[in-house]
């Protein structure tokens, strides 16, 4: 049974940093594209970043490119999002999601999210 | 610019057919996908590659595509279908992910 569980969210002051984690079970994350997607309170979905199965290619949305970094640890079957210089507008529920083996979309499995509050 | 546009809301009576549109230039080159998000829950993929239905998704969910518009159709809407629906695609270069703004479906 494929499952994704995010952690690492919390309350952080503006300008601070946070590292989100996403542990996968039931599949091997290095076989798939993996993404981070967030949702601000009462707002829609916003794609942030994805990493290729090989780990050799990453891409980030322009809104976070200079501040967020996606990475993964195959040994731990885990995905990460390093966030720095956090702003109030980064307050959101952060989801990790699985893509395809050959494409970063669509996303067929999602975690339940971890909440980041910047205040 | 690469933007996906959805109507903010759609309302239908239970048992009727709901149609939710998503438009954008990128859709002439890229596939579109649809997600359902019930309150307090993570999104669920309900349609991929314009009109394919993942296993476990009821047959009343279908998708279509014409030019720069994709459509999600829910036939015989049930109360449990009340949710926010998001379309997803990529920009015309296939590099960045795009989400529509979301459509709230209400079964009156």
PDB file of N, CA and C in Angstrom, chain A residues 35 37 39 43-47 50 57 59-62 65 93 95 100 103-108 110-113, chain B residues 30-31 33 35 37 40-45 47-49 84 86 88-91 94-101:
ATOM      1  N   UNK A  35       7.305  15.295  -5.950  1.00  0.00           N
ATOM      2  CA  UNK A  35       7.040  16.734  -5.937  1.00  0.00           C
ATOM      3  C   UNK A  35       6.647  17.237  -4.558  1.00  0.00           C
ATOM      4  N   UNK A  37       4.081  20.307  -3.160  1.00  0.00           N
ATOM      5  CA  UNK A  37       2.968  21.164  -3.546  1.00  0.00           C
ATOM      6  C   UNK A  37       2.395  21.740  -2.265  1.00  0.00           C
ATOM      7  N   UNK A  39      -0.542  24.487  -0.157  1.00  0.00           N
ATOM      8  CA  UNK A  39      -1.875  25.083  -0.205  1.00  0.00           C
ATOM      9  C   UNK A  39      -2.009  26.048   0.965  1.00  0.00           C
ATOM     10  N   UNK A  43      -6.912  28.674   0.130  1.00  0.00           N
ATOM     11  CA  UNK A  43      -6.486  28.947  -1.245  1.00  0.00           C
ATOM     12  C   UNK A  43      -6.306  27.657  -2.038  1.00  0.00           C
ATOM     13  N   UNK A  44      -5.853  27.799  -3.291  1.00  0.00           N
ATOM     14  CA  UNK A  44      -5.684  26.663  -4.171  1.00  0.00           C
ATOM     15  C   UNK A  44      -4.318  26.010  -4.052  1.00  0.00           C
ATOM     16  N   UNK A  45      -4.091  25.050  -4.934  1.00  0.00           N
ATOM     17  CA  UNK A  45      -2.836  24.300  -4.947  1.00  0.00           C
ATOM     18  C   UNK A  45      -1.764  25.071  -5.703  1.00  0.00           C
ATOM     19  N   UNK A  46      -0.548  25.019  -5.168  1.00  0.00           N
ATOM     20  CA  UNK A  46       0.588  25.675  -5.809  1.00  0.00           C
ATOM     21  C   UNK A  46       1.748  24.697  -5.875  1.00  0.00           C
ATOM     22  N   UNK A  47       2.178  24.349  -7.083  1.00  0.00           N
ATOM     23  CA  UNK A  47       3.336  23.484  -7.245  1.00  0.00           C
ATOM     24  C   UNK A  47       4.595  24.235  -6.846  1.00  0.00           C
ATOM     25  N   UNK A  50       9.979  19.646  -8.132  1.00  0.00           N
ATOM     26  CA  UNK A  50      10.015  18.199  -8.346  1.00  0.00           C
ATOM     27  C   UNK A  50      11.455  17.754  -8.553  1.00  0.00           C
ATOM     28  N   UNK A  57      17.976  15.691 -11.749  1.00  0.00           N
ATOM     29  CA  UNK A  57      17.297  16.884 -12.243  1.00  0.00           C
ATOM     30  C   UNK A  57      16.259  17.342 -11.236  1.00  0.00           C
ATOM     31  N   UNK A  59      13.601  20.882 -10.346  1.00  0.00           N
ATOM     32  CA  UNK A  59      13.029  22.118 -10.862  1.00  0.00           C
ATOM     33  C   UNK A  59      12.187  22.747  -9.765  1.00  0.00           C
ATOM     34  N   UNK A  60      12.197  24.056  -9.725  1.00  0.00           N
ATOM     35  CA  UNK A  60      11.466  24.790  -8.700  1.00  0.00           C
ATOM     36  C   UNK A  60      10.650  25.897  -9.339  1.00  0.00           C
ATOM     37  N   UNK A  61       9.523  26.202  -8.723  1.00  0.00           N
ATOM     38  CA  UNK A  61       8.719  27.337  -9.164  1.00  0.00           C
ATOM     39  C   UNK A  61       9.505  28.627  -8.962  1.00  0.00           C
ATOM     40  N   UNK A  62       9.252  29.591  -9.827  1.00  0.00           N
ATOM     41  CA  UNK A  62       9.964  30.867  -9.727  1.00  0.00           C
ATOM     42  C   UNK A  62       9.784  31.513  -8.355  1.00  0.00           C
ATOM     43  N   UNK A  65      12.334  29.583  -6.050  1.00  0.00           N
ATOM     44  CA  UNK A  65      13.575  29.057  -6.618  1.00  0.00           C
ATOM     45  C   UNK A  65      14.808  29.436  -5.818  1.00  0.00           C
ATOM     46  N   UNK A  93      -0.165  24.530   4.014  1.00  0.00           N
ATOM     47  CA  UNK A  93      -0.045  23.089   4.206  1.00  0.00           C
ATOM     48  C   UNK A  93       0.816  22.572   3.056  1.00  0.00           C
ATOM     49  N   UNK A  95       2.377  19.544   0.918  1.00  0.00           N
ATOM     50  CA  UNK A  95       2.170  18.147   0.547  1.00  0.00           C
ATOM     51  C   UNK A  95       3.358  17.624  -0.248  1.00  0.00           C
ATOM     52  N   UNK A 100       4.969  10.175 -11.949  1.00  0.00           N
ATOM     53  CA  UNK A 100       5.114   8.934 -12.707  1.00  0.00           C
ATOM     54  C   UNK A 100       6.573   8.521 -12.754  1.00  0.00           C
ATOM     55  N   UNK A 103       7.457  10.896 -15.837  1.00  0.00           N
ATOM     56  CA  UNK A 103       6.912  12.253 -15.908  1.00  0.00           C
ATOM     57  C   UNK A 103       6.625  12.747 -14.501  1.00  0.00           C
ATOM     58  N   UNK A 104       6.724  14.056 -14.334  1.00  0.00           N
ATOM     59  CA  UNK A 104       6.488  14.603 -12.981  1.00  0.00           C
ATOM     60  C   UNK A 104       5.001  14.773 -12.668  1.00  0.00           C
ATOM     61  N   UNK A 105       4.158  14.514 -13.655  1.00  0.00           N
ATOM     62  CA  UNK A 105       2.726  14.623 -13.454  1.00  0.00           C
ATOM     63  C   UNK A 105       2.013  13.547 -14.260  1.00  0.00           C
ATOM     64  N   UNK A 106       0.801  13.136 -13.876  1.00  0.00           N
ATOM     65  CA  UNK A 106       0.071  13.644 -12.720  1.00  0.00           C
ATOM     66  C   UNK A 106       0.600  13.043 -11.426  1.00  0.00           C
ATOM     67  N   UNK A 107       0.006  13.449 -10.323  1.00  0.00           N
ATOM     68  CA  UNK A 107       0.411  12.990  -9.005  1.00  0.00           C
ATOM     69  C   UNK A 107      -0.648  12.039  -8.462  1.00  0.00           C
ATOM     70  N   UNK A 108      -0.283  10.761  -8.393  1.00  0.00           N
ATOM     71  CA  UNK A 108      -1.294   9.765  -8.041  1.00  0.00           C
ATOM     72  C   UNK A 108      -1.377   9.449  -6.550  1.00  0.00           C
ATOM     73  N   UNK A 110      -0.646  11.253  -2.619  1.00  0.00           N
ATOM     74  CA  UNK A 110      -0.336  12.447  -1.862  1.00  0.00           C
ATOM     75  C   UNK A 110      -0.284  12.090  -0.377  1.00  0.00           C
ATOM     76  N   UNK A 111       0.566  12.804   0.365  1.00  0.00           N
ATOM     77  CA  UNK A 111       0.518  12.682   1.801  1.00  0.00           C
ATOM     78  C   UNK A 111      -0.622  13.528   2.346  1.00  0.00           C
ATOM     79  N   UNK A 112      -0.740  13.566   3.653  1.00  0.00           N
ATOM     80  CA  UNK A 112      -1.782  14.375   4.297  1.00  0.00           C
ATOM     81  C   UNK A 112      -1.314  15.787   4.583  1.00  0.00           C
ATOM     82  N   UNK A 113      -0.027  16.048   4.355  1.00  0.00           N
ATOM     83  CA  UNK A 113       0.476  17.402   4.494  1.00  0.00           C
ATOM     84  C   UNK A 113       1.056  17.710   5.865  1.00  0.00           C
TER      85      UNK A 113
ATOM     86  N   UNK B  30      -0.219  20.211 -23.964  1.00  0.00           N
ATOM     87  CA  UNK B  30      -0.007  19.358 -22.800  1.00  0.00           C
ATOM     88  C   UNK B  30      -1.301  18.665 -22.375  1.00  0.00           C
ATOM     89  N   UNK B  31      -1.143  17.481 -21.805  1.00  0.00           N
ATOM     90  CA  UNK B  31      -2.301  16.808 -21.223  1.00  0.00           C
ATOM     91  C   UNK B  31      -2.796  17.562 -19.999  1.00  0.00           C
ATOM     92  N   UNK B  33      -5.023  17.099 -16.246  1.00  0.00           N
ATOM     93  CA  UNK B  33      -5.374  16.132 -15.206  1.00  0.00           C
ATOM     94  C   UNK B  33      -6.307  16.818 -14.217  1.00  0.00           C
ATOM     95  N   UNK B  35      -8.108  16.769 -10.161  1.00  0.00           N
ATOM     96  CA  UNK B  35      -8.046  16.301  -8.781  1.00  0.00           C
ATOM     97  C   UNK B  35      -9.310  16.738  -8.056  1.00  0.00           C
ATOM     98  N   UNK B  37     -10.683  17.452  -4.188  1.00  0.00           N
ATOM     99  CA  UNK B  37     -10.231  17.675  -2.803  1.00  0.00           C
ATOM    100  C   UNK B  37     -11.438  17.958  -1.918  1.00  0.00           C
ATOM    101  N   UNK B  40     -10.638  19.313   4.242  1.00  0.00           N
ATOM    102  CA  UNK B  40      -9.749  18.708   5.212  1.00  0.00           C
ATOM    103  C   UNK B  40      -8.984  17.492   4.720  1.00  0.00           C
ATOM    104  N   UNK B  41      -9.078  17.205   3.423  1.00  0.00           N
ATOM    105  CA  UNK B  41      -8.401  16.028   2.895  1.00  0.00           C
ATOM    106  C   UNK B  41      -7.406  16.410   1.806  1.00  0.00           C
ATOM    107  N   UNK B  42      -6.487  15.493   1.540  1.00  0.00           N
ATOM    108  CA  UNK B  42      -5.531  15.687   0.452  1.00  0.00           C
ATOM    109  C   UNK B  42      -6.226  15.481  -0.894  1.00  0.00           C
ATOM    110  N   UNK B  43      -5.708  16.081  -1.940  1.00  0.00           N
ATOM    111  CA  UNK B  43      -6.290  15.867  -3.272  1.00  0.00           C
ATOM    112  C   UNK B  43      -6.201  14.409  -3.709  1.00  0.00           C
ATOM    113  N   UNK B  44      -7.160  14.019  -4.550  1.00  0.00           N
ATOM    114  CA  UNK B  44      -7.211  12.687  -5.146  1.00  0.00           C
ATOM    115  C   UNK B  44      -7.278  12.858  -6.659  1.00  0.00           C
ATOM    116  N   UNK B  45      -6.460  12.117  -7.379  1.00  0.00           N
ATOM    117  CA  UNK B  45      -6.487  12.152  -8.838  1.00  0.00           C
ATOM    118  C   UNK B  45      -7.734  11.433  -9.335  1.00  0.00           C
ATOM    119  N   UNK B  47      -8.987  12.115 -12.881  1.00  0.00           N
ATOM    120  CA  UNK B  47      -8.832  11.969 -14.329  1.00  0.00           C
ATOM    121  C   UNK B  47      -7.389  12.335 -14.677  1.00  0.00           C
ATOM    122  N   UNK B  48      -6.759  11.546 -15.538  1.00  0.00           N
ATOM    123  CA  UNK B  48      -5.423  11.895 -16.013  1.00  0.00           C
ATOM    124  C   UNK B  48      -5.360  11.776 -17.538  1.00  0.00           C
ATOM    125  N   UNK B  49      -4.375  12.472 -18.099  1.00  0.00           N
ATOM    126  CA  UNK B  49      -4.217  12.498 -19.562  1.00  0.00           C
ATOM    127  C   UNK B  49      -5.551  12.784 -20.257  1.00  0.00           C
ATOM    128  N   UNK B  84     -13.802  20.559  -3.888  1.00  0.00           N
ATOM    129  CA  UNK B  84     -13.078  21.444  -4.798  1.00  0.00           C
ATOM    130  C   UNK B  84     -12.384  20.580  -5.843  1.00  0.00           C
ATOM    131  N   UNK B  86      -9.561  20.637  -9.039  1.00  0.00           N
ATOM    132  CA  UNK B  86      -8.442  21.369  -9.620  1.00  0.00           C
ATOM    133  C   UNK B  86      -7.967  20.687 -10.899  1.00  0.00           C
ATOM    134  N   UNK B  88      -4.803  20.382 -13.664  1.00  0.00           N
ATOM    135  CA  UNK B  88      -3.340  20.466 -13.636  1.00  0.00           C
ATOM    136  C   UNK B  88      -2.813  20.197 -15.037  1.00  0.00           C
ATOM    137  N   UNK B  89      -1.775  20.915 -15.385  1.00  0.00           N
ATOM    138  CA  UNK B  89      -1.094  20.630 -16.639  1.00  0.00           C
ATOM    139  C   UNK B  89       0.338  21.138 -16.498  1.00  0.00           C
ATOM    140  N   UNK B  90       0.995  21.345 -17.614  1.00  0.00           N
ATOM    141  CA  UNK B  90       2.333  21.910 -17.615  1.00  0.00           C
ATOM    142  C   UNK B  90       2.335  23.129 -18.518  1.00  0.00           C
ATOM    143  N   UNK B  91       3.346  23.956 -18.392  1.00  0.00           N
ATOM    144  CA  UNK B  91       3.446  25.096 -19.285  1.00  0.00           C
ATOM    145  C   UNK B  91       3.785  24.595 -20.700  1.00  0.00           C
ATOM    146  N   UNK B  94       6.656  22.405 -21.185  1.00  0.00           N
ATOM    147  CA  UNK B  94       6.671  21.137 -20.461  1.00  0.00           C
ATOM    148  C   UNK B  94       7.592  21.123 -19.263  1.00  0.00           C
ATOM    149  N   UNK B  95       7.962  22.298 -18.776  1.00  0.00           N
ATOM    150  CA  UNK B  95       8.946  22.406 -17.711  1.00  0.00           C
ATOM    151  C   UNK B  95       8.318  22.608 -16.336  1.00  0.00           C
ATOM    152  N   UNK B  96       7.304  23.442 -16.284  1.00  0.00           N
ATOM    153  CA  UNK B  96       6.719  23.825 -14.998  1.00  0.00           C
ATOM    154  C   UNK B  96       5.303  23.284 -14.866  1.00  0.00           C
ATOM    155  N   UNK B  97       4.914  22.999 -13.627  1.00  0.00           N
ATOM    156  CA  UNK B  97       3.571  22.499 -13.350  1.00  0.00           C
ATOM    157  C   UNK B  97       2.620  23.675 -13.175  1.00  0.00           C
ATOM    158  N   UNK B  98       1.446  23.541 -13.744  1.00  0.00           N
ATOM    159  CA  UNK B  98       0.396  24.550 -13.596  1.00  0.00           C
ATOM    160  C   UNK B  98      -0.804  23.923 -12.906  1.00  0.00           C
ATOM    161  N   UNK B  99      -1.416  24.674 -12.000  1.00  0.00           N
ATOM    162  CA  UNK B  99      -2.702  24.303 -11.427  1.00  0.00           C
ATOM    163  C   UNK B  99      -3.713  25.388 -11.746  1.00  0.00           C
ATOM    164  N   UNK B 100      -4.935  24.971 -12.031  1.00  0.00           N
ATOM    165  CA  UNK B 100      -6.022  25.925 -12.114  1.00  0.00           C
ATOM    166  C   UNK B 100      -6.370  26.422 -10.716  1.00  0.00           C
ATOM    167  N   UNK B 101      -7.162  27.476 -10.650  1.00  0.00           N
ATOM    168  CA  UNK B 101      -7.503  28.075  -9.375  1.00  0.00           C
ATOM    169  C   UNK B 101      -8.486  27.277  -8.531  1.00  0.00           C
TER     170      UNK B 101
END
